[in-house]
Each structure stands twice: as C-alpha cells, then as structure tokens.
C-alpha cells in the first residue's frame, strides 16, 4: 500500500528518497514520485509504474525532499494521480483516505483553485497552501489543515522557502528519525533503518517538524512533546531471492524456520501479567483480516476442540462496526503480520474500549498494533516480501498454538506436542513440488472449489484465498457438507476441486463430497494424511502429508495449497510476488 519517505540533510535528497522508496516496494503500489526543494524551489518528478521508472529523478539537486509510492484508492493509477501533489508553494505526500475531500474540494474550487488530479490527497495540498498563505508558518498551516480533514492520514509536507519537513499522523503509520545533521520520515521502519539513528513513532494526532538539527514532536494542541527515542538497528539487508525465482517460493521454503522461530519463544508467554490474564480467560475473540483471519479460524478449532474455550473469529472490518458484545473473561487476540492493518487496529482499539485486554500476534517490532496492545507475541517469520502471505501464516499458527499450550498448562490439561512441526513441514514442502504438474487442470477452469470440514475447512479457505490472490481464478473455500445446498450446481468438468482431509472422524464425510463432485465430472486433487484415500479412483492427484494431531493439521495441509497457487500463478503467466490490485500492508479502511 502507499509508502512515504522524506529526507533533510547535507546529502542530495533524491538518491536517498529513491533508495527509501525501493525498500517500500514490497508493500504493493502502482505509481511513484518525489519532490525536492532546490534552492527554495520545488521540483517534482512522478511516474506511473515502478520506482525504476523514476531513475531520471536521481539527478535532481537539493537536500530536502519527500517521496511516495501510491496504491490507488481515489482515482486511477496514473502519473497525474501520483504523489507528491503540489498546490502553490506546497508539496504533499499522503497515505490514508480523506473522507471529506469532495466537500473541501468544492470550497477550494469556489475560491477559484484548480485541481490537477482526481485524488482525495490533493485536497491536503490545497488546504495547507491556503493556511500557509495566512500563517507563513508550515507547522501551523499543517495543524490548521489537519483540523479540517476527516478520515485517516499520514502527511509529509514541503513548502517553498522553508528548510524543513512537516508531518502529521492520524490512523496511518509514520516514523520520524534523526541522525548527524540529518532528519528522516517514513511510513515503514525498513525505509529508515540504519545503525545509530534515533527514531520516534508518531502517535495519532501528533505532528512533527524535521530540520537538519533536530526532530520535534507536537501534540494535538501543538504543545511540544518530549519523547524517548529508540535506536534503529543496522540496516537490514534487503531480502534476496537466492536460488528461487520468486520471493513467494522462497518464503514457502522458509516455513519450517518460521514455525521453529515462533514456537514458545516469545517472552510474552512467560510474562506474569499475561499469565494472570490467561488464568481468567474464558473466551477468545480473534480479530484479523485476510490470511491472519484464517489463522484465527484454525486457532478457534484447536482452542474449542482441545481446551473447550469458546472462541469467536471476527473479520476485523466487520467487528469494528458491529457493536460487539465482549463478555467479561474475554481475551481479544489481534493477529496481523504487518501490525499496521487499519481494520485490525480499529477492532483491537474497540475491544479495549469494551473492557477486554488485547494480545497482539504480529511479525513487526514497533508496529502500531504492538504499541496499542496490552501484550504482544512477536512471530519469528522474518521479513515477508511476497504480497501473498505464506510463512507468516505458519508463524501465526505456531504462536497461537503455543499460546494454547501455555493455557493448557494452567488448566492442568495436556496438548499434543508441537516440536516436530518444523521437520514435518520440511517433508511436506518436498512432497508439494508435484503441484507444479497439476497446473494444466486449473488453466482455463471456470472456478475452483476447495472443500473440507472442521479444521480442514479453515485450510480450504486459506488455499482458496492464495489461489485467488495470485492466479485471479475465481475460487471458493467451502464446507464440504454445504456443497449440496447450492454450490454443487456449479460443478462440472471445468471446475477442479481440491479436497483437504486430515480428520479421521470426518474423512468419510468429506469423501462423500468427493464422490459427488467426481460424479459431475470434476477432477479432484486431494491433500490428506490417509494413504488409502490417495489411491481412490475419484482422485486425480494427491499430496500425502504426514500424520499429525488433526487440530493442528493446517500447519501442514496449507503448504501444498500455497505451492499449488504458486505454480498455477506461474502457469497463467503472472508474477506471484506482485498480484495486481493488492497490497502487502493495508493501512486504509
Ligand atoms: C493484505 C495482504 C494479505 C494479508 C492481509 C492482512 O490483504 O495482502 O496477505 O493477509 O492484508 O494483513 P496483516 O498484515 O494484518 O496480516
């Protein structure tokens, strides 16, 4: 999703900005731009497409600048709609959505102002420019403008004649940092990382003024705020694909390590306070989006089946507007790889308002979610670059199942062991390579069904999401028993079906569905831990996964599904790492 960088110092700004933008590329975007102040005058370069298309901008001189990668919300992805947006002496980059842009635009147009894009963001440049004319002070102008903007924003602003960058944050992440004679801003830590830089995460409603000498942070009333900085680590080496053609394939290979690094390792699980909260937990509420929502569904199956803890799993964007009932004894678990998903943050905040403690499960240290939550378990997936989540799903499961294991201890109950999963996952990855040979059955298919019951249904939903995301084939993850109540009408020889069967109690039941779709001409692909099922005549091809406690089986059964999506994506000619229209981190509603 949209990314922001900004630099002020003694070096030329353009190369620093382009370097920062490259580090934000993984988030998903469709256009780029930078604005540089050169001897007090603004120079702007923007392009539709990728950062490489902006190479010429590297020649811009000037030591102050802002840059942006845009993921279109309002207005098509085009050069015209790319940021920075300029009006008068002001240039702005914006992440978020300004909800009253149309109203404000009408006011500006009535003043005779002409707009040059279809974006909601351009309004920020107009309103700030208006107040800058009155105030002559950029911080005050941004402050007054922010008071008029509804919605969410992270803003970085330049003004002609001013040797500073001014920033504002409301519900969209922004981090500012200072080094020797330099100042920085970015929407994401990797764009800033360098040893010794002192960084500050802006809170909602805060403003910052960055000069070569210092970073100053101001509260919602513009009073100066004193803050503890945290030291950034050595610049993280940009992840490389190594021997793999794509990050997604490499990240599937890293699943065993991600599981290993997320099992029982979190200090949080030893923390006395969380132990007390766990002892008084009678219900779990999960709030999450996308793949993280599916790991929540898998967790719910295990929590209810193994420990009988009633668990509700909520799509965060639904939860936040649902006036949720939060009974006493509820622990809300917010699951988010990035820790920046706007809906998940809002849901977690609402749960706290309703009296629940929030436990965050996230992969990103210093993320907004980890700062908001009462407790955090950091998953050890390492940086995930491909937009479609893979290893982070397994890391979330490992952390969530570890949480259950700790709870089991308090309840003097015993859970099946988890330690073998890294090795078992390694075995499944090898076996899943055969999915490459399944692709021809999926090319030209009308739609694809993923079927399962119980925990296998949760795996089916994740398998379907992966396929949709990177192949653009319509697909559905479905409860096998529900097939006859409508979906079966869609099944024919052009609808491949992927069935997941790992639960001995439900195997025969799901096989009924397999018979039904086979009888209608569908090719059936099976992921199972039961060897006898693989040789059934209804099964076109299968991956036999090792036997494991079925409550935890998504840790293994989802791997072949990820691999299948990857190979079909290649077969249809897509770049699996960068699916169209999607972003890695969804920081707007
Ligand atoms: C986006 C990503 C998905 C991810 C979802 C939730 O849609 O493309 O891969 O599952 O956001 O992201 P989070 O960072 O909260 O886990």
Coordinates of C-alpha atoms and ligand atoms in Angstrom, one line a residue:
X1 CA 0.0 0.0 0.0
X2 CA 1.1 3.7 -0.2
X3 CA 4.5 4.4 1.2
X4 CA 6.1 7.7 2.4
X5 CA 9.7 8.7 2.7
X6 CA 11.3 12.1 3.4
X7 CA 14.9 13.4 3.9
X8 CA 16.5 16.6 5.0
X9 CA 20.3 16.8 5.4
X10 CA 23.5 17.6 3.7
X11 CA 23.4 14.9 1.1
X12 CA 21.5 15.1 -2.2
X13 CA 17.9 14.1 -1.3
X14 CA 16.9 12.4 -4.5
X15 CA 19.1 9.3 -4.2
X16 CA 18.2 8.9 -0.5
X17 CA 14.5 9.1 -1.4
X18 CA 14.7 6.6 -4.3
X19 CA 16.6 4.2 -2.0
X20 CA 13.9 4.5 0.6
X21 CA 11.1 4.0 -2.0
X22 CA 12.8 0.8 -3.2
X23 CA 12.7 -0.5 0.3
X24 CA 8.9 0.2 0.4
X25 CA 8.3 -1.5 -3.0
X26 CA 7.2 -4.8 -1.4
X27 CA 4.1 -3.2 0.0
X28 CA 2.5 -3.1 -3.4
X29 CA 1.9 0.2 -5.4
X30 CA 1.2 1.5 -8.9
X31 CA 2.9 4.8 -9.2
X32 CA 5.8 6.8 -7.7
X33 CA 7.0 10.3 -7.3
X34 CA 9.4 12.6 -5.4
X35 CA 9.5 16.3 -4.7
X36 CA 12.8 18.1 -3.9
X37 CA 13.4 21.6 -2.7
X38 CA 16.3 23.0 -4.7
X39 CA 17.4 26.5 -3.6
X40 CA 14.0 27.1 -2.1
X41 CA 12.0 26.0 -5.2
X42 CA 10.1 22.8 -5.6
X43 CA 11.0 20.2 -8.4
X44 CA 8.6 17.3 -8.8
X45 CA 9.1 14.1 -10.8
X46 CA 6.4 11.4 -10.9
X47 CA 5.6 8.3 -13.0
X48 CA 3.1 5.6 -13.3
X49 CA 4.8 2.3 -12.7
X50 CA 7.7 1.2 -10.6
X51 CA 10.5 3.1 -8.8
X52 CA 12.9 2.2 -11.6
X53 CA 10.8 4.4 -13.9
X54 CA 11.9 7.3 -11.8
X55 CA 15.6 6.8 -12.4
X56 CA 16.0 10.2 -14.1
X57 CA 14.8 11.9 -10.9
X58 CA 18.1 10.8 -9.2
X59 CA 19.7 13.8 -10.9
X60 CA 17.6 16.4 -9.1
X61 CA 19.7 18.5 -6.8
X62 CA 18.6 19.8 -3.4
X63 CA 19.0 18.4 0.0
X64 CA 15.3 18.3 1.2
X65 CA 12.7 16.1 -0.3
X66 CA 9.7 13.8 0.1
X67 CA 8.7 10.7 -1.9
X68 CA 5.8 8.3 -2.3
X69 CA 4.7 5.0 -3.7
X70 CA 0.9 5.2 -4.4
X71 CA -1.6 2.4 -4.3
X72 CA -4.7 3.8 -6.0
X73 CA -7.8 4.4 -3.9
X74 CA -9.4 7.5 -5.3
X75 CA -8.6 8.0 -9.0
X76 CA -6.9 5.6 -11.4
X77 CA -3.3 4.6 -11.2
X78 CA -1.7 7.3 -13.4
X79 CA 1.1 9.9 -13.5
X80 CA -1.4 12.7 -12.8
X81 CA -2.7 11.0 -9.7
X82 CA 0.7 10.0 -8.4
X83 CA 2.1 11.9 -5.4
X84 CA 3.6 14.3 -4.4
X85 CA 0.7 16.7 -5.1
X86 CA 1.5 20.3 -5.4
X87 CA -0.5 23.4 -4.9
X88 CA 1.1 26.9 -4.8
X89 CA 4.2 26.7 -2.6
X90 CA 3.2 23.4 -1.0
X91 CA 4.0 19.8 -1.9
X92 CA 2.4 16.9 -0.1
X93 CA 2.6 13.1 0.1
X94 CA -0.3 11.4 1.8
X95 CA -1.2 7.9 3.0
X96 CA -4.8 7.2 4.1
X97 CA -8.2 8.4 2.9
X98 CA -9.5 11.9 3.3
X99 CA -13.2 11.2 3.6
X100 CA -14.5 14.8 3.2
X101 CA -12.3 15.5 0.2
X102 CA -15.3 16.2 -2.1
X103 CA -16.8 18.8 0.3
X104 CA -13.4 20.5 0.8
X105 CA -12.7 20.4 -3.0
X106 CA -16.0 22.3 -3.6
X107 CA -14.9 25.0 -1.1
X108 CA -11.5 25.3 -2.8
X109 CA -13.0 25.4 -6.3
X110 CA -15.4 28.1 -5.2
X111 CA -12.2 30.1 -4.3
X112 CA -11.1 29.6 -7.9
X113 CA -8.5 26.9 -7.2
X114 CA -7.9 24.4 -10.0
X115 CA -7.2 20.7 -9.2
X116 CA -4.8 18.7 -11.3
X117 CA -5.7 15.1 -10.1
X118 CA -8.7 13.0 -9.2
X119 CA -7.2 12.1 -5.8
X120 CA -8.5 12.8 -2.3
X121 CA -4.9 13.5 -1.3
X122 CA -4.6 16.7 -3.5
X123 CA -7.0 18.4 -1.2
X124 CA -4.4 18.3 1.6
X125 CA -2.0 20.4 -0.6
X126 CA -4.8 23.0 -1.3
X127 CA -5.9 23.3 2.3
X128 CA -2.4 23.5 3.7
X129 CA -1.4 26.1 1.0
X130 CA -4.4 28.2 1.9
X131 CA -3.4 28.3 5.6
X132 CA 0.3 28.7 4.7
X133 CA -0.6 31.9 2.9
X134 CA -2.2 33.2 6.1
X135 CA 0.3 31.9 8.6
X136 CA 3.6 31.9 6.8
X137 CA 4.4 29.0 9.2
X138 CA 4.3 25.5 7.8
X139 CA 3.7 23.7 11.1
X140 CA 0.7 25.9 11.9
X141 CA -0.6 25.6 8.4
X142 CA -0.5 21.8 8.5
X143 CA -2.0 21.8 12.0
X144 CA -4.9 24.0 10.9
X145 CA -5.5 21.9 7.7
X146 CA -5.4 18.7 9.7
X147 CA -8.3 20.1 11.8
X148 CA -10.4 20.2 8.6
X149 CA -9.6 16.8 7.2
X150 CA -11.8 13.8 8.1
X151 CA -10.6 10.3 7.7
X152 CA -7.0 8.9 8.0
X153 CA -3.8 10.5 7.1
X154 CA 0.0 10.3 7.3
X155 CA 1.3 13.5 5.7
X156 CA 4.8 14.8 4.9
X157 CA 4.8 18.3 3.6
X158 CA 7.3 20.7 2.0
X159 CA 6.9 24.4 1.5
X160 CA 9.0 26.6 -0.9
X161 CA 11.4 28.7 1.1
X162 CA 11.2 26.5 4.2
X163 CA 14.1 24.3 5.2
X164 CA 12.0 21.7 7.0
X165 CA 9.6 18.8 6.5
X166 CA 6.4 18.9 8.5
X167 CA 4.4 15.7 9.2
X168 CA 1.1 14.8 10.7
X169 CA -0.4 11.5 11.6
X170 CA -3.9 10.2 12.2
X171 CA -4.6 6.5 12.0
X172 CA -1.8 5.9 9.4
X173 CA 1.7 5.0 10.5
X174 CA 4.6 7.5 10.4
X175 CA 8.0 7.2 11.9
X176 CA 10.5 10.1 12.2
X177 CA 14.2 9.8 12.8
X178 CA 17.3 11.9 13.3
X179 CA 21.0 11.2 12.5
X180 CA 24.0 13.5 12.5
X181 CA 22.9 16.7 10.7
X182 CA 20.0 14.7 9.0
X183 CA 16.4 14.0 9.5
X184 CA 14.1 11.4 8.1
X185 CA 10.5 10.3 7.9
X186 CA 8.9 7.1 6.6
X187 CA 5.8 5.2 6.8
X188 CA 7.6 2.0 7.5
X189 CA 10.8 1.2 9.5
X190 CA 12.7 -0.7 6.8
X191 CA 12.9 2.6 4.8
X192 CA 14.7 4.3 7.7
X193 CA 16.8 1.6 9.2
X194 CA 20.5 2.5 9.8
X195 CA 22.5 1.9 12.8
X196 CA 22.5 4.7 15.4
X197 CA 19.6 6.7 14.0
X198 CA 17.3 7.8 16.7
X199 CA 13.6 7.1 15.8
X200 CA 10.2 8.1 17.2
X201 CA 6.9 6.6 16.2
X202 CA 4.3 9.3 15.9
X203 CA 1.1 8.7 17.8
X204 CA -2.3 9.5 16.4
X205 CA -3.0 13.2 16.4
X206 CA 0.7 14.2 16.6
X207 CA 2.7 16.5 14.3
X208 CA 6.5 16.6 13.7
X209 CA 8.9 19.2 12.4
X210 CA 12.1 17.8 11.0
X211 CA 15.1 20.1 10.3
X212 CA 18.8 19.2 9.9
X213 CA 19.4 19.9 13.5
X214 CA 16.5 18.1 15.2
X215 CA 13.2 16.3 15.2
X216 CA 10.4 18.0 17.2
X217 CA 7.1 16.3 18.0
X218 CA 4.0 18.2 18.9
X219 CA 0.7 17.0 20.4
X220 CA -2.8 17.6 19.2
X221 CA -2.6 21.1 20.8
X222 CA 0.7 21.8 19.1
X223 CA 2.5 21.7 22.5
X224 CA 6.0 20.3 22.2
X225 CA 6.3 16.7 23.4
X226 CA 9.4 15.2 24.8
X227 CA 9.8 11.6 23.8
X228 CA 12.2 8.7 24.4
X229 CA 13.8 7.8 21.1
X230 CA 14.6 4.2 20.2
X231 CA 17.7 3.3 18.3
X232 CA 17.4 1.8 14.9
X233 CA 19.3 -1.3 14.1
X234 CA 21.9 -1.8 11.4
X235 CA 20.3 -1.5 8.0
X236 CA 18.5 -4.8 7.4
X237 CA 20.0 -6.4 4.3
X238 CA 17.3 -6.3 1.6
X239 CA 15.9 -9.8 1.4
X240 CA 17.1 -11.6 -1.7
X241 CA 15.5 -14.4 -3.7
X242 CA 18.6 -16.6 -3.6
X243 CA 18.2 -19.7 -5.7
X244 CA 14.5 -19.1 -6.1
X245 CA 12.8 -17.4 -8.9
X246 CA 10.3 -15.6 -6.6
X247 CA 10.0 -14.4 -3.0
X248 CA 6.9 -16.4 -2.6
X249 CA 8.6 -19.7 -3.4
X250 CA 11.5 -18.8 -1.1
X251 CA 9.2 -17.9 1.7
X252 CA 7.4 -21.2 1.4
X253 CA 10.8 -22.8 1.8
X254 CA 11.3 -20.8 4.9
X255 CA 8.1 -22.1 6.6
X256 CA 9.9 -24.6 8.8
X257 CA 12.2 -21.9 10.2
X258 CA 9.2 -19.6 10.7
X259 CA 7.5 -22.2 12.7
X260 CA 10.6 -23.0 14.7
X261 CA 11.2 -19.4 15.5
X262 CA 7.6 -18.8 16.6
X263 CA 7.1 -21.8 18.9
X264 CA 7.2 -21.0 22.6
X265 CA 9.9 -18.4 22.1
X266 CA 8.0 -15.3 23.0
X267 CA 8.9 -13.8 26.3
X268 CA 5.3 -12.7 26.5
X269 CA 4.3 -16.2 27.3
X270 CA 6.5 -16.2 30.4
X271 CA 5.2 -12.7 31.4
X272 CA 3.5 -12.8 34.8
X273 CA 0.8 -10.3 33.7
X274 CA -0.3 -12.3 30.7
X275 CA -0.3 -15.4 32.8
X276 CA -2.8 -13.8 35.1
X277 CA -4.9 -12.7 32.2
X278 CA -4.8 -16.2 30.7
X279 CA -5.9 -17.7 34.0
X280 CA -9.0 -15.5 33.9
X281 CA -9.7 -16.1 30.2
X282 CA -12.9 -17.9 29.4
X283 CA -13.4 -16.8 25.9
X284 CA -11.2 -15.8 23.0
X285 CA -12.2 -13.2 20.4
X286 CA -9.9 -13.1 17.4
X287 CA -9.9 -10.0 15.2
X288 CA -7.9 -10.2 11.9
X289 CA -8.0 -9.8 8.1
X290 CA -7.1 -12.0 5.2
X291 CA -4.7 -14.8 5.9
X292 CA -4.4 -13.7 9.5
X293 CA -8.2 -14.2 9.8
X294 CA -7.7 -17.8 8.5
X295 CA -5.0 -18.5 11.1
X296 CA -7.6 -17.2 13.6
X297 CA -10.1 -19.7 12.3
X298 CA -7.6 -22.6 12.6
X299 CA -6.8 -21.5 16.2
X300 CA -10.5 -21.4 17.1
X301 CA -10.9 -25.1 16.0
X302 CA -7.9 -26.1 18.2
X303 CA -9.0 -23.9 21.2
X304 CA -12.5 -25.3 21.2
X305 CA -11.7 -28.8 20.5
X306 CA -8.7 -29.3 22.7
X307 CA -9.4 -26.9 25.6
X308 CA -13.1 -26.2 25.2
X309 CA -12.5 -22.5 25.2
X310 CA -15.4 -20.8 23.3
X311 CA -13.7 -18.8 20.5
X312 CA -15.2 -16.4 18.0
X313 CA -13.3 -15.3 15.0
X314 CA -14.1 -11.9 13.6
X315 CA -13.2 -10.2 10.3
X316 CA -11.8 -7.0 11.7
X317 CA -13.6 -4.7 9.3
X318 CA -16.9 -6.3 10.4
X319 CA -16.1 -6.3 14.1
X320 CA -15.3 -2.6 14.2
X321 CA -18.8 -1.7 13.1
X322 CA -20.7 -4.5 14.8
X323 CA -21.3 -3.1 18.3
X324 CA -19.6 -6.2 19.6
X325 CA -20.6 -8.0 22.8
X326 CA -17.5 -8.5 24.9
X327 CA -18.3 -10.7 27.9
X328 CA -16.1 -10.5 31.0
X329 CA -13.3 -13.0 30.7
X330 CA -12.7 -12.4 27.0
X331 CA -9.2 -12.1 25.8
X332 CA -9.1 -10.4 22.4
X333 CA -6.3 -11.7 20.1
X334 CA -5.5 -9.4 17.2
X335 CA -3.5 -11.2 14.6
X336 CA -1.6 -9.2 11.9
X337 CA 1.6 -9.9 10.1
X338 CA 2.3 -6.3 9.5
X339 CA 0.8 -4.9 12.7
X340 CA -0.5 -2.0 10.6
X341 CA -3.7 -3.2 9.1
X342 CA -6.2 -0.3 9.7
X343 CA -9.2 -2.5 10.4
X344 CA -7.4 -4.8 12.8
X345 CA -6.1 -1.8 14.7
X346 CA -9.5 -0.3 14.9
X347 CA -11.0 -3.6 16.1
X348 CA -8.3 -4.0 18.7
X349 CA -9.0 -0.5 20.0
X350 CA -12.7 -1.1 20.2
X351 CA -12.1 -4.4 22.1
X352 CA -10.1 -2.4 24.7
X353 CA -12.8 0.2 24.9
X354 CA -15.2 -2.6 25.7
X355 CA -13.0 -3.8 28.6
X356 CA -11.1 -6.6 27.0
X357 CA -7.3 -7.0 27.2
X358 CA -5.7 -7.3 23.7
X359 CA -3.0 -9.7 22.9
X360 CA -1.3 -8.9 19.6
X361 CA 0.3 -11.5 17.4
X362 CA 2.5 -9.7 14.9
X363 CA 5.6 -10.1 12.9
X364 CA 6.8 -6.5 13.1
X365 CA 8.5 -5.0 16.1
X366 CA 7.5 -1.3 16.8
X367 CA 4.3 -1.8 14.7
X368 CA 1.2 0.2 15.6
X369 CA -0.5 -3.0 16.8
X370 CA 2.3 -4.0 19.2
X371 CA 2.2 -0.5 20.7
X372 CA -1.5 -0.5 21.1
X373 CA -1.9 -4.0 22.5
X374 CA -1.6 -4.9 26.2
X375 CA 0.7 -7.8 25.3
X376 CA 2.4 -8.8 22.2
X377 CA 3.8 -12.1 20.9
X378 CA 6.2 -11.4 18.0
X379 CA 6.2 -14.1 15.4
X380 CA 9.6 -15.1 14.1
X381 CA 8.8 -15.4 10.4
X382 CA 11.4 -12.8 9.4
X383 CA 10.6 -10.3 6.7
X384 CA 7.9 -11.5 4.3
X385 CA 8.2 -9.8 0.9
X386 CA 5.6 -11.5 -1.4
X387 CA 2.2 -9.9 -1.1
X388 CA 0.5 -13.3 -0.6
X389 CA 1.3 -14.3 3.0
X390 CA 2.8 -17.8 3.3
X391 CA 5.4 -18.3 6.1
X392 CA 3.7 -15.7 8.3
X393 CA 0.6 -17.8 8.3
X394 CA 2.5 -20.7 9.8
X395 CA 4.3 -18.5 12.2
X396 CA 1.0 -17.2 13.4
X397 CA -0.3 -20.7 13.9
X398 CA 2.9 -21.7 15.8
X399 CA 2.5 -18.7 18.1
X400 CA -1.3 -19.3 18.6
X401 CA -0.9 -23.0 19.3
X402 CA 1.9 -22.2 21.7
X403 CA -0.5 -19.8 23.5
X404 CA -2.9 -22.7 23.8
X405 CA -0.2 -25.0 25.1
X406 CA 0.6 -22.4 27.9
X407 CA -3.1 -22.2 28.7
X408 CA -3.3 -26.0 28.8
X409 CA -0.6 -26.0 31.5
X410 CA -2.7 -23.7 33.7
X411 CA -5.7 -25.9 33.2
X412 CA -3.6 -29.0 34.0
X413 CA -4.5 -30.4 30.7
X414 CA -2.2 -31.8 28.1
X415 CA -1.9 -30.8 24.4
X416 CA -0.3 -32.8 21.6
X417 CA 3.3 -31.8 21.2
X418 CA 4.3 -29.1 18.6
X419 CA 8.0 -29.6 18.4
X420 CA 8.0 -31.8 15.4
X421 CA 6.2 -29.4 13.1
X422 CA 9.3 -27.7 11.6
X423 CA 10.6 -31.1 10.4
X424 CA 7.2 -32.3 9.2
X425 CA 6.8 -29.0 7.3
X426 CA 10.1 -29.6 5.6
X427 CA 8.9 -33.0 4.4
X428 CA 5.6 -31.6 3.2
X429 CA 7.4 -28.9 1.2
X430 CA 9.3 -31.5 -0.7
X431 CA 6.2 -33.6 -1.4
X432 CA 4.3 -30.5 -2.5
X433 CA 6.5 -29.8 -5.5
X434 CA 4.3 -32.2 -7.5
X435 CA 1.6 -29.5 -7.5
X436 CA 3.5 -28.0 -10.4
X437 CA 2.2 -30.9 -12.5
X438 CA -1.4 -30.0 -11.5
X439 CA -1.5 -26.6 -13.2
X440 CA -2.8 -27.8 -16.6
X441 CA -6.1 -28.8 -14.9
X442 CA -6.5 -25.3 -13.5
X443 CA -5.8 -23.4 -16.6
X444 CA -9.0 -22.3 -18.3
X445 CA -11.1 -23.5 -15.4
X446 CA -14.3 -21.7 -14.7
X447 CA -13.8 -21.7 -11.0
X448 CA -12.1 -23.8 -8.3
X449 CA -13.5 -25.3 -5.1
X450 CA -11.6 -26.1 -2.0
X451 CA -13.5 -28.4 0.3
X452 CA -13.1 -29.5 3.8
X453 CA -14.8 -30.0 7.1
X454 CA -13.9 -28.6 10.6
X455 CA -10.3 -27.6 10.7
X456 CA -9.9 -28.7 7.0
X457 CA -12.4 -26.2 6.0
X458 CA -10.2 -23.4 7.5
X459 CA -7.3 -24.7 5.5
X460 CA -9.6 -24.8 2.4
X461 CA -10.4 -21.1 2.9
X462 CA -6.7 -20.2 3.0
X463 CA -6.0 -22.3 0.0
X464 CA -8.7 -20.6 -1.9
X465 CA -7.5 -17.1 -0.9
X466 CA -4.0 -17.9 -2.1
X467 CA -5.3 -19.1 -5.5
X468 CA -7.5 -16.1 -6.0
X469 CA -4.8 -13.6 -4.9
X470 CA -2.1 -14.7 -7.4
X471 CA -3.9 -16.5 -10.2
X472 CA -7.0 -14.3 -10.5
X473 CA -9.1 -17.5 -10.9
X474 CA -12.5 -17.4 -9.1
X475 CA -12.4 -19.9 -6.3
X476 CA -14.2 -20.7 -3.0
X477 CA -13.2 -22.4 0.2
X478 CA -16.3 -24.3 1.2
X479 CA -17.7 -26.5 3.9
X480 CA -17.9 -29.9 2.2
X481 CA -21.2 -30.7 3.8
X482 CA -22.8 -27.5 2.4
X483 CA -22.0 -28.4 -1.2
X484 CA -25.4 -29.9 -1.9
X485 CA -27.1 -26.8 -0.7
X486 CA -26.3 -24.8 -3.8
X487 CA -22.7 -24.9 -4.9
X488 CA -22.9 -28.3 -6.5
X489 CA -25.0 -26.7 -9.3
X490 CA -21.7 -25.0 -10.4
X491 CA -19.6 -28.2 -10.6
X492 CA -18.8 -29.7 -14.0
X493 CA -15.7 -30.9 -15.9
X494 CA -14.3 -27.3 -15.8
X495 CA -14.3 -26.9 -12.0
X496 CA -11.3 -28.6 -10.4
X497 CA -11.9 -29.4 -6.7
X498 CA -9.2 -29.5 -4.0
X499 CA -10.3 -31.6 -1.0
X500 CA -8.5 -31.5 2.3
X501 CA -9.0 -34.5 4.6
X502 CA -6.9 -34.7 7.8
X503 CA -9.5 -35.5 10.5
X504 CA -10.2 -39.3 10.9
X505 CA -13.7 -38.5 12.3
X506 CA -14.7 -36.5 9.2
X507 CA -12.8 -38.3 6.4
X508 CA -15.7 -40.4 5.2
X509 CA -18.0 -37.4 5.3
X510 CA -15.7 -35.3 3.1
X511 CA -15.2 -38.3 0.8
X512 CA -19.0 -38.2 0.2
X513 CA -18.5 -34.7 -1.2
X514 CA -15.6 -36.0 -3.3
X515 CA -17.9 -38.7 -4.8
X516 CA -20.5 -36.1 -5.6
X517 CA -18.2 -33.7 -7.5
X518 CA -16.4 -36.6 -9.3
X519 CA -19.8 -37.9 -10.5
X520 CA -20.3 -34.4 -12.1
X521 CA -17.1 -34.6 -14.0
X522 CA -14.7 -32.6 -11.7
X523 CA -11.1 -33.5 -11.3
X524 CA -10.3 -34.0 -7.6
X525 CA -7.0 -33.1 -6.0
X526 CA -6.5 -34.4 -2.5
X527 CA -4.4 -33.2 0.4
X528 CA -4.6 -35.9 3.1
X529 CA -2.7 -37.8 5.7
X530 CA -4.6 -41.1 4.9
X531 CA -2.7 -43.1 2.3
X532 CA -5.7 -45.2 1.4
X533 CA -7.6 -42.2 0.1
X534 CA -4.9 -41.3 -2.3
X535 CA -5.5 -44.4 -4.4
X536 CA -9.3 -43.9 -4.8
X537 CA -10.4 -43.8 -8.4
X538 CA -12.0 -40.4 -7.8
X539 CA -8.7 -38.8 -7.0
X540 CA -6.7 -37.3 -10.0
X541 CA -3.6 -36.5 -7.9
X542 CA -2.8 -36.1 -4.2
X543 CA -0.2 -35.0 -1.7
X544 CA 0.1 -37.3 1.3
X545 CA 1.1 -35.3 4.3
X546 CA 2.5 -36.9 7.5
X547 CA 0.0 -37.9 10.2
X548 CA -0.2 -35.2 12.9
X549 CA -2.8 -34.2 15.5
X550 CA -5.7 -33.1 13.3
X551 CA -6.4 -30.0 15.4
X552 CA -3.0 -28.7 14.3
X553 CA -3.1 -30.1 10.7
X554 CA -3.4 -26.7 8.9
X555 CA 0.3 -26.2 9.8
X556 CA 1.0 -28.9 7.2
X557 CA -2.1 -29.1 4.9
X558 CA -1.8 -25.5 3.8
X559 CA 1.7 -25.9 2.4
X560 CA 0.6 -27.9 -0.7
X561 CA -2.2 -25.3 -1.2
X562 CA 0.4 -22.5 -1.2
X563 CA 2.5 -24.4 -3.6
X564 CA -0.4 -25.1 -5.9
X565 CA -1.3 -21.4 -6.1
X566 CA 2.3 -20.5 -6.8
X567 CA 2.6 -23.0 -9.7
X568 CA -0.8 -22.1 -11.2
X569 CA 0.2 -18.4 -11.0
X570 CA 3.3 -19.1 -13.0
X571 CA 1.4 -21.2 -15.5
X572 CA -1.0 -18.4 -16.2
X573 CA 1.9 -16.0 -16.7
X574 CA 1.5 -13.9 -13.5
X575 CA 4.2 -12.6 -11.2
X576 CA 3.2 -14.4 -8.0
X577 CA 5.1 -11.9 -5.8
X578 CA 3.1 -8.9 -7.1
X579 CA -0.5 -9.6 -7.7
X580 CA -2.5 -6.8 -9.4
X581 CA -4.5 -4.5 -7.2
X582 CA -3.3 -6.0 -3.9
X583 CA -1.0 -4.6 -1.3
X584 CA 1.1 -6.2 1.4
X585 CA 0.0 -3.9 4.2
X586 CA -3.5 -2.4 4.1
X587 CA -3.2 0.8 6.1
X588 CA -6.5 2.3 4.9
X589 CA -10.1 1.1 5.7
Ligands
LIG1 C1 -3.4 -7.9 2.9 C2 -2.3 -8.9 2.4 C3 -2.7 -10.3 3.0 C4 -2.9 -10.2 4.5 C5 -3.9 -9.1 4.9 C6 -3.8 -8.9 6.4 O1 -4.6 -8.1 2.3 O2 -2.3 -8.9 1.0 O3 -1.7 -11.2 2.6 O4 -3.3 -11.5 5.0 O5 -3.6 -7.9 4.3 O6 -2.6 -8.3 6.7 P1 -1.9 -8.4 8.1 O7 -0.6 -7.6 8.0 O8 -2.9 -7.7 9.1 O9 -1.7 -9.8 8.5

